[in-house]
Tab-separated table of C-alpha atoms in Angstrom:
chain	number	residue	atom	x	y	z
A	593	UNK	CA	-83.432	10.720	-183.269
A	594	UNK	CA	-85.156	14.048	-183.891
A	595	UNK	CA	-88.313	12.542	-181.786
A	596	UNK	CA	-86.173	11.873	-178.773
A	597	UNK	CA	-84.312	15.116	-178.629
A	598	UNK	CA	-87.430	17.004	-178.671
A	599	UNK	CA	-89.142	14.466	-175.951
A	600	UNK	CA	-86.180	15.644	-173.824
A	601	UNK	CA	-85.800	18.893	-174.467
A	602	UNK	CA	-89.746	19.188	-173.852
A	603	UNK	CA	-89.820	17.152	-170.492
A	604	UNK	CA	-86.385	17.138	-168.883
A	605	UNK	CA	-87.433	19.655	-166.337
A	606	UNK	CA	-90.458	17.053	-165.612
A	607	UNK	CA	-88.007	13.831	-165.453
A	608	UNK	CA	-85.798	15.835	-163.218
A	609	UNK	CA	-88.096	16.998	-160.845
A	610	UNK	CA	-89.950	13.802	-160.830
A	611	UNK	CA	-85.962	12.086	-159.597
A	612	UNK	CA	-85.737	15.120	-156.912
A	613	UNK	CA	-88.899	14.465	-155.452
A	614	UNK	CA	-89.029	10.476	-155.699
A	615	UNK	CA	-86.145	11.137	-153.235
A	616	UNK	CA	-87.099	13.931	-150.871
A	617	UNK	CA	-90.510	11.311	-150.573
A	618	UNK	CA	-87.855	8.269	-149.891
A	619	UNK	CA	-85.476	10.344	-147.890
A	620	UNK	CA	-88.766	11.071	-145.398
A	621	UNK	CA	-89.770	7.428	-145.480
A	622	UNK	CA	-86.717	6.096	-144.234
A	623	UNK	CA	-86.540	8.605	-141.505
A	624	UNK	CA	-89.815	8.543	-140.330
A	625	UNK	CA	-91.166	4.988	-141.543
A	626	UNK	CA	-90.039	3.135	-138.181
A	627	UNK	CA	-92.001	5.974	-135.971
A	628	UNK	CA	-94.648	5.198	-137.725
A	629	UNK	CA	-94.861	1.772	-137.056
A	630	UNK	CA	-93.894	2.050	-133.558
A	631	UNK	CA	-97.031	4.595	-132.948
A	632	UNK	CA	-99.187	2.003	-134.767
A	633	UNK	CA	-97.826	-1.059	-132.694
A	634	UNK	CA	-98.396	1.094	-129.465
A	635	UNK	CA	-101.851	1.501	-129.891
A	636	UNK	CA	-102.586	-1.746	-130.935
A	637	UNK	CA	-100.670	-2.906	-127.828
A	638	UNK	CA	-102.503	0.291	-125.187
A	639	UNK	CA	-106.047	-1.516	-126.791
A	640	UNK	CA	-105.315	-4.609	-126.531
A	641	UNK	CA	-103.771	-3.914	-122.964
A	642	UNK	CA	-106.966	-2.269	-121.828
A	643	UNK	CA	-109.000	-5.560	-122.662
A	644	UNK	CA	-106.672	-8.169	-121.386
A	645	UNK	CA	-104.744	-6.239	-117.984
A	646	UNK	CA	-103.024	-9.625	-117.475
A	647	UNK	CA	-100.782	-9.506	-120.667
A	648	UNK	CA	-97.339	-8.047	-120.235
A	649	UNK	CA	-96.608	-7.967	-123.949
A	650	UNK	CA	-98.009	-9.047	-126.765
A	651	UNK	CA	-95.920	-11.905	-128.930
A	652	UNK	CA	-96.797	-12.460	-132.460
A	653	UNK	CA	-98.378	-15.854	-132.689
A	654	UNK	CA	-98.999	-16.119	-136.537
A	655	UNK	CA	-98.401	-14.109	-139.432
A	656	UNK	CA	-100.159	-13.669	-142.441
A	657	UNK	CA	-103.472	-15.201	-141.726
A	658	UNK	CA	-105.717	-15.100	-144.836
A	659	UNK	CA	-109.374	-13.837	-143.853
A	660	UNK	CA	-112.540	-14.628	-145.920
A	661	UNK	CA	-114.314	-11.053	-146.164
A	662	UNK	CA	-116.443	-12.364	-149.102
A	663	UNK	CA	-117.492	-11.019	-152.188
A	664	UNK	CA	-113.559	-12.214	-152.947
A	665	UNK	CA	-111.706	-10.244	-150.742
A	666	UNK	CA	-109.376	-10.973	-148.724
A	667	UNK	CA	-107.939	-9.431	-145.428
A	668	UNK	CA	-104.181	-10.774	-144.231
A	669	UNK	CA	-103.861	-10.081	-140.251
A	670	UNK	CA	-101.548	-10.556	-137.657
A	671	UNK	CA	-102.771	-12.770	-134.491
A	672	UNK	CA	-101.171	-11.830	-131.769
A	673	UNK	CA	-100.570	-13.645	-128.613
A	674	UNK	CA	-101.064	-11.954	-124.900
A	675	UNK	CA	-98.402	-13.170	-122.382
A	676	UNK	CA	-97.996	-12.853	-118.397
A	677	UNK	CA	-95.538	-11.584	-116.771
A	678	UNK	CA	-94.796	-15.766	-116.188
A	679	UNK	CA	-95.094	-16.673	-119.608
A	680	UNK	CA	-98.786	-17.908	-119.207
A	681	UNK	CA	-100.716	-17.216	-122.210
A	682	UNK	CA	-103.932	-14.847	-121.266
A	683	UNK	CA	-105.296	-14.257	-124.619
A	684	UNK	CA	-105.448	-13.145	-128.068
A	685	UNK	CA	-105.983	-9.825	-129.753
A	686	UNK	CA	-105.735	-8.972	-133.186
A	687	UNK	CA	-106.719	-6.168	-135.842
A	688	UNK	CA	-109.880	-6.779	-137.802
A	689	UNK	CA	-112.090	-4.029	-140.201
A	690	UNK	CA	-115.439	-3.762	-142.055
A	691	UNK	CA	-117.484	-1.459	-143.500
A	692	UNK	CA	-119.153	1.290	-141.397
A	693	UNK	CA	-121.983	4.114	-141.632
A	694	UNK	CA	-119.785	6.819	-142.849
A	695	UNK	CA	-116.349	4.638	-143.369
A	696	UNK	CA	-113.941	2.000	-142.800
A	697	UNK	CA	-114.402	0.745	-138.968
A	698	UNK	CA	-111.079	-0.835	-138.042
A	699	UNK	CA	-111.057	-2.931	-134.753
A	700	UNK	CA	-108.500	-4.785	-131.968
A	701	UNK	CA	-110.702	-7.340	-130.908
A	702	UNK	CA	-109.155	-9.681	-127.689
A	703	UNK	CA	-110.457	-13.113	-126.879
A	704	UNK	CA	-109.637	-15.280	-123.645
A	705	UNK	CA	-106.670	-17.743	-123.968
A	706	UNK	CA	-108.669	-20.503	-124.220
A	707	UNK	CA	-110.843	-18.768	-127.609
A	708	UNK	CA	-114.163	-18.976	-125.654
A	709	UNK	CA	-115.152	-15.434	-124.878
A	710	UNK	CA	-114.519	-12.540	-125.925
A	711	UNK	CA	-112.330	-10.124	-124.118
A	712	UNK	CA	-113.739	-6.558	-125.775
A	713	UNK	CA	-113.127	-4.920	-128.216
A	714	UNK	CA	-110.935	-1.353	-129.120
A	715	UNK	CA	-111.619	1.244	-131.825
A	716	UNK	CA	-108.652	1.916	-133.827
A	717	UNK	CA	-109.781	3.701	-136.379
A	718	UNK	CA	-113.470	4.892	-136.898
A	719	UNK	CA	-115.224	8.109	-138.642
A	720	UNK	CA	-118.650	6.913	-137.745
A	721	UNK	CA	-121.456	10.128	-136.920
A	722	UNK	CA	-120.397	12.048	-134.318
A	723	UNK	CA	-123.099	11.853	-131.277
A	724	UNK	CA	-124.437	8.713	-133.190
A	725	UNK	CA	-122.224	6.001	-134.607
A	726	UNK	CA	-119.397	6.867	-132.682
A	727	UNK	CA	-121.451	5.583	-129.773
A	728	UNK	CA	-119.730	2.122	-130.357
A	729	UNK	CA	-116.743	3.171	-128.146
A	730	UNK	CA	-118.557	3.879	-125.112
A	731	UNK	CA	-119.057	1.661	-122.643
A	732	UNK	CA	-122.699	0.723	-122.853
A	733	UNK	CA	-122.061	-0.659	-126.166
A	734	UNK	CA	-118.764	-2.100	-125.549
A	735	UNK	CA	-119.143	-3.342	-122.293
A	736	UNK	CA	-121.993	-5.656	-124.181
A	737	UNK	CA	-118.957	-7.725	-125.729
A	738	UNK	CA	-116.987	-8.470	-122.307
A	739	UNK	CA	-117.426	-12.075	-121.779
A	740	UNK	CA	-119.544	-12.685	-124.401
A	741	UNK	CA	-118.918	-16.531	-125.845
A	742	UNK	CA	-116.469	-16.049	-129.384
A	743	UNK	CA	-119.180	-17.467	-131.435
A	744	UNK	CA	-121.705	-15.688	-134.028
A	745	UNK	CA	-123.262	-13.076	-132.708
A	746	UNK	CA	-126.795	-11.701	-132.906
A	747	UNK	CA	-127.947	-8.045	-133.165
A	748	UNK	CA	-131.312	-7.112	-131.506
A	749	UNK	CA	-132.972	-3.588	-131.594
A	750	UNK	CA	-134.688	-4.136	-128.013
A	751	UNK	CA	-133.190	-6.561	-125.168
A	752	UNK	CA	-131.206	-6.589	-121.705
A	753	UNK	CA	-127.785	-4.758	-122.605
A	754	UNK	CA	-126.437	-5.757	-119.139
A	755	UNK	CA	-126.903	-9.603	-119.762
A	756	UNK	CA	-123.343	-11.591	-121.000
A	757	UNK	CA	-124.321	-13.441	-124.000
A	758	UNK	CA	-124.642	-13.484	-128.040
A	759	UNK	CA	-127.012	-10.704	-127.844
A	760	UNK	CA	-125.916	-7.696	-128.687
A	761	UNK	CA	-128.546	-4.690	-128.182
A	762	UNK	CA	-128.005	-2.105	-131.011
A	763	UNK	CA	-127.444	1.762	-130.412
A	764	UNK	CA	-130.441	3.575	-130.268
A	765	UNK	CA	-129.875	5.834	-133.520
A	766	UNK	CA	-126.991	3.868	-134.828
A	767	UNK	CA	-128.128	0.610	-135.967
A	768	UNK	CA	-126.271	0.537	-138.606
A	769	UNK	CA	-122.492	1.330	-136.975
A	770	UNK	CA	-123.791	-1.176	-134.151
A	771	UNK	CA	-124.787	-3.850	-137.319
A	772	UNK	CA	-121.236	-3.157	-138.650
A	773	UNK	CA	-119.089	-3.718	-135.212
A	774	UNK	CA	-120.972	-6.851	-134.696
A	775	UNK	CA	-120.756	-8.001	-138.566
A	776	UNK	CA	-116.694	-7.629	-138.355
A	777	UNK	CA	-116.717	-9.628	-135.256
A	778	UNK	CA	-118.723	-12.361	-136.747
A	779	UNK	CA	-116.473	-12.405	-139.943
A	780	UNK	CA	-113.026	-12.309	-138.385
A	781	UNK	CA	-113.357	-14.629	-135.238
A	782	UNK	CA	-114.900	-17.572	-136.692
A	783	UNK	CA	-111.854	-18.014	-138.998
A	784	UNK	CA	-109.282	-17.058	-136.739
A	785	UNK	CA	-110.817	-19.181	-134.420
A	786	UNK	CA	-110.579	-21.625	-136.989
A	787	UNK	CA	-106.707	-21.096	-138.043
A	788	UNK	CA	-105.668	-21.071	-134.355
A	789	UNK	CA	-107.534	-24.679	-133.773
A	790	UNK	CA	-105.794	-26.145	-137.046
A	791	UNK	CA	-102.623	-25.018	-135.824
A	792	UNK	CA	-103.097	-25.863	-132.240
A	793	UNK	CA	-102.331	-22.827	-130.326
A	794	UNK	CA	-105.292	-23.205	-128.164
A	795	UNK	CA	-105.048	-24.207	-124.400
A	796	UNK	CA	-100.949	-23.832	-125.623
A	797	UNK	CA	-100.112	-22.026	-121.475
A	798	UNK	CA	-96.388	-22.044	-123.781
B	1220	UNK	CA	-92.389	39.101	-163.133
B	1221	UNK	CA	-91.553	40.801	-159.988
B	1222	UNK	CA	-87.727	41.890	-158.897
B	1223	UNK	CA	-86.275	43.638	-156.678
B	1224	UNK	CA	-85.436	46.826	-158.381
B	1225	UNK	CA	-89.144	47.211	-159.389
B	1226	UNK	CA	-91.102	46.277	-156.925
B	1227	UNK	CA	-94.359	48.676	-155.803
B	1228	UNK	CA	-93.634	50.357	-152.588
B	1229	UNK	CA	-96.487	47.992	-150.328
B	1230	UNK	CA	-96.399	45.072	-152.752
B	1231	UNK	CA	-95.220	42.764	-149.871
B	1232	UNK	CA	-98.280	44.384	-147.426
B	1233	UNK	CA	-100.873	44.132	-150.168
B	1234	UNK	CA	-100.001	40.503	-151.103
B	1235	UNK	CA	-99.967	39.326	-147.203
B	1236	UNK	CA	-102.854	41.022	-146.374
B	1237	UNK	CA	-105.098	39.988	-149.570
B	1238	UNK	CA	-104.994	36.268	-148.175
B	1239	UNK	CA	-106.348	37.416	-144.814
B	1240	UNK	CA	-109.119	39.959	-146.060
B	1241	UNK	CA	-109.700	41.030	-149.655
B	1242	UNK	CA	-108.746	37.519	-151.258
B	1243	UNK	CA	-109.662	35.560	-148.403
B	1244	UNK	CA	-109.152	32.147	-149.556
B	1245	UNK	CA	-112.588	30.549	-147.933
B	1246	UNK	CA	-115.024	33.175	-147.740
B	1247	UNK	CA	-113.982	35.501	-150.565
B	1248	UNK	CA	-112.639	33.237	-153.158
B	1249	UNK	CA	-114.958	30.071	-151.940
B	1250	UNK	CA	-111.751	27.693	-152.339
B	1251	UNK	CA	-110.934	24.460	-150.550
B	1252	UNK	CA	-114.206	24.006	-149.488
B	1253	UNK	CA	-113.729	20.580	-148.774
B	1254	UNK	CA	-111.707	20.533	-145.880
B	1255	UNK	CA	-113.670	23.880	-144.728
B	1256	UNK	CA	-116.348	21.614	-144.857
B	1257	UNK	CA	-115.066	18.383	-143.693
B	1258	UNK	CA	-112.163	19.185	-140.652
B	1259	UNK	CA	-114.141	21.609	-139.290
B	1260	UNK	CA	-116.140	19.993	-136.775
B	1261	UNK	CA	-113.681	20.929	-133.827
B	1262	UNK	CA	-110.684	23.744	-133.574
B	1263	UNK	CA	-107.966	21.374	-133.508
B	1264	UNK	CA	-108.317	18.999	-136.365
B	1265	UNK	CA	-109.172	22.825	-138.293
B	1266	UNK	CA	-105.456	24.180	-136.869
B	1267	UNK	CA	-103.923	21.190	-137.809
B	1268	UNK	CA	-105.122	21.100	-141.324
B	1269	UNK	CA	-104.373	24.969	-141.564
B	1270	UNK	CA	-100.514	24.078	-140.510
B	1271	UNK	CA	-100.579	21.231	-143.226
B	1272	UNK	CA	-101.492	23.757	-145.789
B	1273	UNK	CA	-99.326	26.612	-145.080
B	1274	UNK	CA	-96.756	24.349	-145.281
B	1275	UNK	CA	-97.643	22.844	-148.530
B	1276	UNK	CA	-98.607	26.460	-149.757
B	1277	UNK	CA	-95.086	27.583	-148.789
B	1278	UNK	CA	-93.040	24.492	-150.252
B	1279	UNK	CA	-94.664	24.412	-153.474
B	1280	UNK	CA	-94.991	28.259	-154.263
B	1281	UNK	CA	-91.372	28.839	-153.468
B	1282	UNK	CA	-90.293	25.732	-155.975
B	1283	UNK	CA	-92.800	26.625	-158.758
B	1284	UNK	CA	-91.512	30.626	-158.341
B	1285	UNK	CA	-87.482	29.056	-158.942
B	1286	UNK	CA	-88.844	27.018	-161.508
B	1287	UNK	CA	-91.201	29.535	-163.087
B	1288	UNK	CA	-88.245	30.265	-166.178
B	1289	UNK	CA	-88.168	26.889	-167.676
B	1290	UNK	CA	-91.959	26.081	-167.311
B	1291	UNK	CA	-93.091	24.724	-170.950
B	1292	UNK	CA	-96.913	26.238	-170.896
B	1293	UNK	CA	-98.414	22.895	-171.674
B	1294	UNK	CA	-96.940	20.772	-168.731
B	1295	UNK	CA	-97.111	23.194	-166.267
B	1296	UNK	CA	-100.203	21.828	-164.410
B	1297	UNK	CA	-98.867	18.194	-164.265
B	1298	UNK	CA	-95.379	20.756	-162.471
B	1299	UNK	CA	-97.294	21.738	-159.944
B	1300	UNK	CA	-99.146	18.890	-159.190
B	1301	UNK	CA	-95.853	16.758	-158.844
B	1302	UNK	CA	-94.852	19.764	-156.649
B	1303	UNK	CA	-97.991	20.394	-154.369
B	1304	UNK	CA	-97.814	16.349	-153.973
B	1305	UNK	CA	-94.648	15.495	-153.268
B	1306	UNK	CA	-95.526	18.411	-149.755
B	1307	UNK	CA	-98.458	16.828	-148.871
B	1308	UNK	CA	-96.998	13.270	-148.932
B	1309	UNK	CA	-94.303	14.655	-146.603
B	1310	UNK	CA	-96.558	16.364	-144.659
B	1311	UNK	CA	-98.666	13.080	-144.225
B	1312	UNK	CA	-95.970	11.487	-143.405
B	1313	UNK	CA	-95.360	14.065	-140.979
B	1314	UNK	CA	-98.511	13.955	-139.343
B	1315	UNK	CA	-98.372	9.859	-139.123
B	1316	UNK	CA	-95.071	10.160	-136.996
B	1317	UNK	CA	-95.464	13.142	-134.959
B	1318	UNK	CA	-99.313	13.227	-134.411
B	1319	UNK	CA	-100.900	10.116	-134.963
B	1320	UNK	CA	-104.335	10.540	-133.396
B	1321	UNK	CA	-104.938	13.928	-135.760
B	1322	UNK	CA	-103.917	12.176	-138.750
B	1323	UNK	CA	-106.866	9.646	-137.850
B	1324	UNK	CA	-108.854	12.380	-137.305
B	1325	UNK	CA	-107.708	14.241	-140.273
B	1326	UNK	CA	-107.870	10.706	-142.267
B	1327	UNK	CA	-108.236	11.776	-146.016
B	1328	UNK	CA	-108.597	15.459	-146.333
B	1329	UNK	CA	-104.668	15.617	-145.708
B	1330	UNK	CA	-103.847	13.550	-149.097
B	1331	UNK	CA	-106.745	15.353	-150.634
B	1332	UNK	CA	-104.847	18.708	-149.700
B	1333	UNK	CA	-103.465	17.366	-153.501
B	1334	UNK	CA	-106.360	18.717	-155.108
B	1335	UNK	CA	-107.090	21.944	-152.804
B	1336	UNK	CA	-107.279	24.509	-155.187
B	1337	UNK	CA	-106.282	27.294	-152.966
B	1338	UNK	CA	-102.518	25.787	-153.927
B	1339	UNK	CA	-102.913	24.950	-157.105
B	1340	UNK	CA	-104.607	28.757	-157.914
B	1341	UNK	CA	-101.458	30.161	-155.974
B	1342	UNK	CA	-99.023	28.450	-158.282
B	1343	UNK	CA	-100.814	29.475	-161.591
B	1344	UNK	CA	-101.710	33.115	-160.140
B	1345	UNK	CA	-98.925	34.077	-158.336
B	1346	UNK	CA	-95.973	31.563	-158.060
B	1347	UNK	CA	-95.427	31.286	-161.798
B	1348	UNK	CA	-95.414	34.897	-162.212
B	1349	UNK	CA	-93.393	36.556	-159.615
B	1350	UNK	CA	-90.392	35.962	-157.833
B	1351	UNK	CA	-89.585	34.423	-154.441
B	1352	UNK	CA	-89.853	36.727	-151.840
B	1353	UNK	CA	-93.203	37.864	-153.424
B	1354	UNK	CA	-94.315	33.781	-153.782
B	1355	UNK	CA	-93.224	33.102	-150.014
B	1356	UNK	CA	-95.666	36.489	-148.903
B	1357	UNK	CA	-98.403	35.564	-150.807
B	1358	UNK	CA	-98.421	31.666	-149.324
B	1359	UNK	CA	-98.142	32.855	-146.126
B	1360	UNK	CA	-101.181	35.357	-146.321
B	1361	UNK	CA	-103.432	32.973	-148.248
B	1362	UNK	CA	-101.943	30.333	-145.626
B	1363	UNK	CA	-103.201	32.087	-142.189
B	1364	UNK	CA	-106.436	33.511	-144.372
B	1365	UNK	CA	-107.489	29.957	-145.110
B	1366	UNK	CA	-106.257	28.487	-141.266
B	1367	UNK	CA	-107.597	31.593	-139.737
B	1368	UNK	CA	-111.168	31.124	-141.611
B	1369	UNK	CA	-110.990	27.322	-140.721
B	1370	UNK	CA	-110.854	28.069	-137.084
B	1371	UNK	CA	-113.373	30.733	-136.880
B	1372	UNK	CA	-115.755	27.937	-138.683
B	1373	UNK	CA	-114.645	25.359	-136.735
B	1374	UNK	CA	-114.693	27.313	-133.407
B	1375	UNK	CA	-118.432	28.492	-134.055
B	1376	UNK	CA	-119.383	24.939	-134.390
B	1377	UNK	CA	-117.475	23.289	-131.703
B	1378	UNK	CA	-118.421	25.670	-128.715
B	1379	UNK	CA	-122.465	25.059	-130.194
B	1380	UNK	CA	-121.986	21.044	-130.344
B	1381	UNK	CA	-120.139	20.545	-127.291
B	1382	UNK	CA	-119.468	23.843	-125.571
B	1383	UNK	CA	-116.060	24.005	-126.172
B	1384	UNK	CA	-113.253	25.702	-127.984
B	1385	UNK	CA	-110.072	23.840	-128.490
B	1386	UNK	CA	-111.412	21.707	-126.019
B	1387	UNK	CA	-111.503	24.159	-123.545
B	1388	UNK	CA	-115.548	24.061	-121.840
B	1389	UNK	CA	-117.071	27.558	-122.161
B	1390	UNK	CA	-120.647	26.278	-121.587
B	1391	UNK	CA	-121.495	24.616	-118.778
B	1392	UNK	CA	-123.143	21.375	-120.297
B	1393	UNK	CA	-126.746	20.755	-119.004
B	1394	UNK	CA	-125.420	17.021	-117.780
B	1395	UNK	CA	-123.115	18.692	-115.835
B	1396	UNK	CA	-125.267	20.742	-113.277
B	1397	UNK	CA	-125.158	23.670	-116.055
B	1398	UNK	CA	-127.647	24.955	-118.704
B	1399	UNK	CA	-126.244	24.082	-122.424
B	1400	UNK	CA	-127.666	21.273	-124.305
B	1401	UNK	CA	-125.159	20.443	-127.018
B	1402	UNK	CA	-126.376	20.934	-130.652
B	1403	UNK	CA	-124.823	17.519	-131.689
B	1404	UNK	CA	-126.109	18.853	-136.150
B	1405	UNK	CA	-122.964	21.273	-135.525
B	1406	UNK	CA	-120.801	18.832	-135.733
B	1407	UNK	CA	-122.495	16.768	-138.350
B	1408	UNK	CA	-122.360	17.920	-142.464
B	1409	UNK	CA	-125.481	20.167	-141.937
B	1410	UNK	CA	-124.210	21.931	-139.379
B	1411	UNK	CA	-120.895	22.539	-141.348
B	1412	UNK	CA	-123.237	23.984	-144.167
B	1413	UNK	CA	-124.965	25.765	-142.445
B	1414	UNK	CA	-122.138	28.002	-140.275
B	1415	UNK	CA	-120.416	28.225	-143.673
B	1416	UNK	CA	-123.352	30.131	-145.342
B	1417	UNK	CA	-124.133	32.091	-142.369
B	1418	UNK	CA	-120.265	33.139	-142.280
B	1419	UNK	CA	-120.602	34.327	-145.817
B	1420	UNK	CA	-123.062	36.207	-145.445
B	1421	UNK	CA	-121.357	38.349	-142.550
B	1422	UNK	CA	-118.451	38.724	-144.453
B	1423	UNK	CA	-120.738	39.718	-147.438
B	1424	UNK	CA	-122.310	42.068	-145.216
B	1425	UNK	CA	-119.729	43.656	-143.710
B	1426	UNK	CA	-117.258	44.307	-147.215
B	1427	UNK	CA	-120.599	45.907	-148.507
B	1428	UNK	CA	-120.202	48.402	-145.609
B	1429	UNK	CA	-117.223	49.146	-145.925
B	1430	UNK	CA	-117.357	49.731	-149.864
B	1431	UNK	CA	-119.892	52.064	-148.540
B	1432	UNK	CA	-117.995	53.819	-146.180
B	1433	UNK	CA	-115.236	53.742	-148.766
């Protein structure tokens, strides 16, 4: 009895405070947890716009979709489906992420509606070396993915960065970021790929 | 402790203006170097994490100075630590709702304003020892010191690595038809370094003068 009056009397300021703040934290949540979502969903949906100008909105097409990243992890994404203003479906986009230079690289990546080539892909979040890695959101290195078949894809140091195929020519100075980009696109599509086939979304115009 | 019927005649003056010169948080006192480090690359991701700390400066000094009576000595660090981050989780929070693309730039060093010790030495220094209107002067002083030293860093090294200041071109940018070639190490770790320690050594120079003068 003696213990537990003294716990009290020694931390009730700390149990107190802990309550008080547990709720000013919760109170800011709730007020400020669906802007946050909404400013995530609209830049998900201004990437995956840029990449596939047909799509009027994007519908979610499945939920939940278990990714292999290996070494035992796994990655749960969305996989969103890009729809006309007619109801036509024009593609696929959905989030994917790997490991960069400096960080986390954290992608939209869009594919045509039939899952043959690749539609782009957007930066959503990326801290790679300024005047370096952060070369993979300009266009010379992005533009390298447009039409390019959704299959595995190949890094090369030297090559023809304006030909459409598997090839993708590394940044001069950034191999690594450019190794990374490419690395989370070969993860992710084959087994979404694979998860939209089994479930047989593809070629679905519905 | 500090009340009102004995407070020094220019104890509020002293206290602001220590933060901005004589107890300059970054280049007299050398704390929080990570973020002067790490958000410094351009002005506004600098500003930004200045605002964030003010804040959290303000918030926790002026609940550990109520508080500062029933403090038990030996769980006073885990008081202000439950203080200083239940203000930056708000303030992250903040950030996420209202301004998105500099909480991605920002990423980390806003959660990691946690273990800044500018706020944590405020709370133990000042905060726990003096009253509120003296707690709320002192975090705003050490507040603009620290956001006003971030931005001089950050402005030194943004106009070299892209000729800009808050993204405003002051150099005309060799590309462009004009005659600066961006120093793209400014904006990189060693070019953080590097401003930092010339920086220091101004403001070493110049207090030594003065002491002279004085």
């Amino acid at each position: 009895m003696f213990k537990i009056k003294f716990f009290f009397q020694q931390s009730w300021l700390l149990i107190v405070a802990s309550f008080f703040f547990g709720l000013l934290i919760a109170v800011a949540n709730a007020a400020w947890q669906g802007k946050i979502l909404q400013n995530e969903e609209d830049k998900f949906n201004n990437l995956a716009g840029e990449m596939l100008p047909e799509a009027a909105s994007f519908e979610t097409a499945l939920e939940e979709v278990e990714v292999d990243l290996g070494k035992g992890k796994q990655k749960a994404i969305t996989i969103k489906k890009a729809v006309a203003d007619d109801g036509r479906c024009v593609g696929w986009a959905f989030k994917c992420e790997g490991s960069g230079f400096a960080d986390k690289i954290k992608l939209v990546l869009a594919v045509d509606a039939g899952f043959e080539k690749l539609k782009g892909f957007g930066v959503l979040a990326s801290n790679e070396t300024p005047g370096f890695g952060d070369q993979i959101k300009l266009p010379f290195y992005r533009n390298q993915f447009i039409g390019a078949p959704a299959e595995k894809l190949v890094l090369s140091k030297t090559g023809d960065s304006e030909k459409v195929d598997s090839e993708i020519v590394a940044i001069s100075g950034a191999t690594i970021s450019s190794e990374a980009v490419v690395h989370i696109v070969n993860t992710f599509l084959p087994q979404i790929k694979n998860q939209i086939q089994t479930k047989g979304l593809v070629g679905n115009d519905g | 402790m500090t009340d009102k019927s004995t407070v020094p005649a220019g104890l509020y003056k002293d206290t602001l203006l220590a933060g901005l010169w004589r107890e300059n948080p970054v280049f007299r006192l050398l704390l929080g170097m990570c973020p002067t480090l790490a958000v410094t690359a351009a002005v506004k991701p600098a500003f930004t994490m200045g605002c964030c700390v003010i804040f959290v400066l303000l918030c926790s000094n002026i609940v550990v100075s109520l508080m500062r009576n029933l403090l038990k000595p030996h769980l006073r660090i885990l008081m202000f630590t439950l203080t200083i981050a239940a203000f930056v989780t708000i303030a992250d929070l903040f950030l996420k709702a209202f301004q998105p693309m500099m909480s991605e730039v920002l990423g980390p060093y806003v959660p990691l304003i946690i273990v800044n010790c500018i706020i944590i030495c405020r709370a133990e220094a000042c905060a726990s020892k003096n009253g509120l209107i003296v707690s709320i002067v002192d975090a705003v002083g050490m507040g603009i010191g620290f956001t006003l030293s971030l931005c001089v860093l950050a402005s030194v090294r943004e106009l070299l690595s892209t000729g800009a200041i808050f993204e405003v071109q002051i150099l005309s940018l060799l590309k462009e038809g004009g005659w600066f070639v961006p120093w793209a190490a400014m904006s990189m770790p060693v070019g953080a370094f590097i401003t930092l320690g010339l920086l220091l050594g101004l403001v070493n120079l110049v207090s030594k003068k003065g002491q002279l003068k004085g």
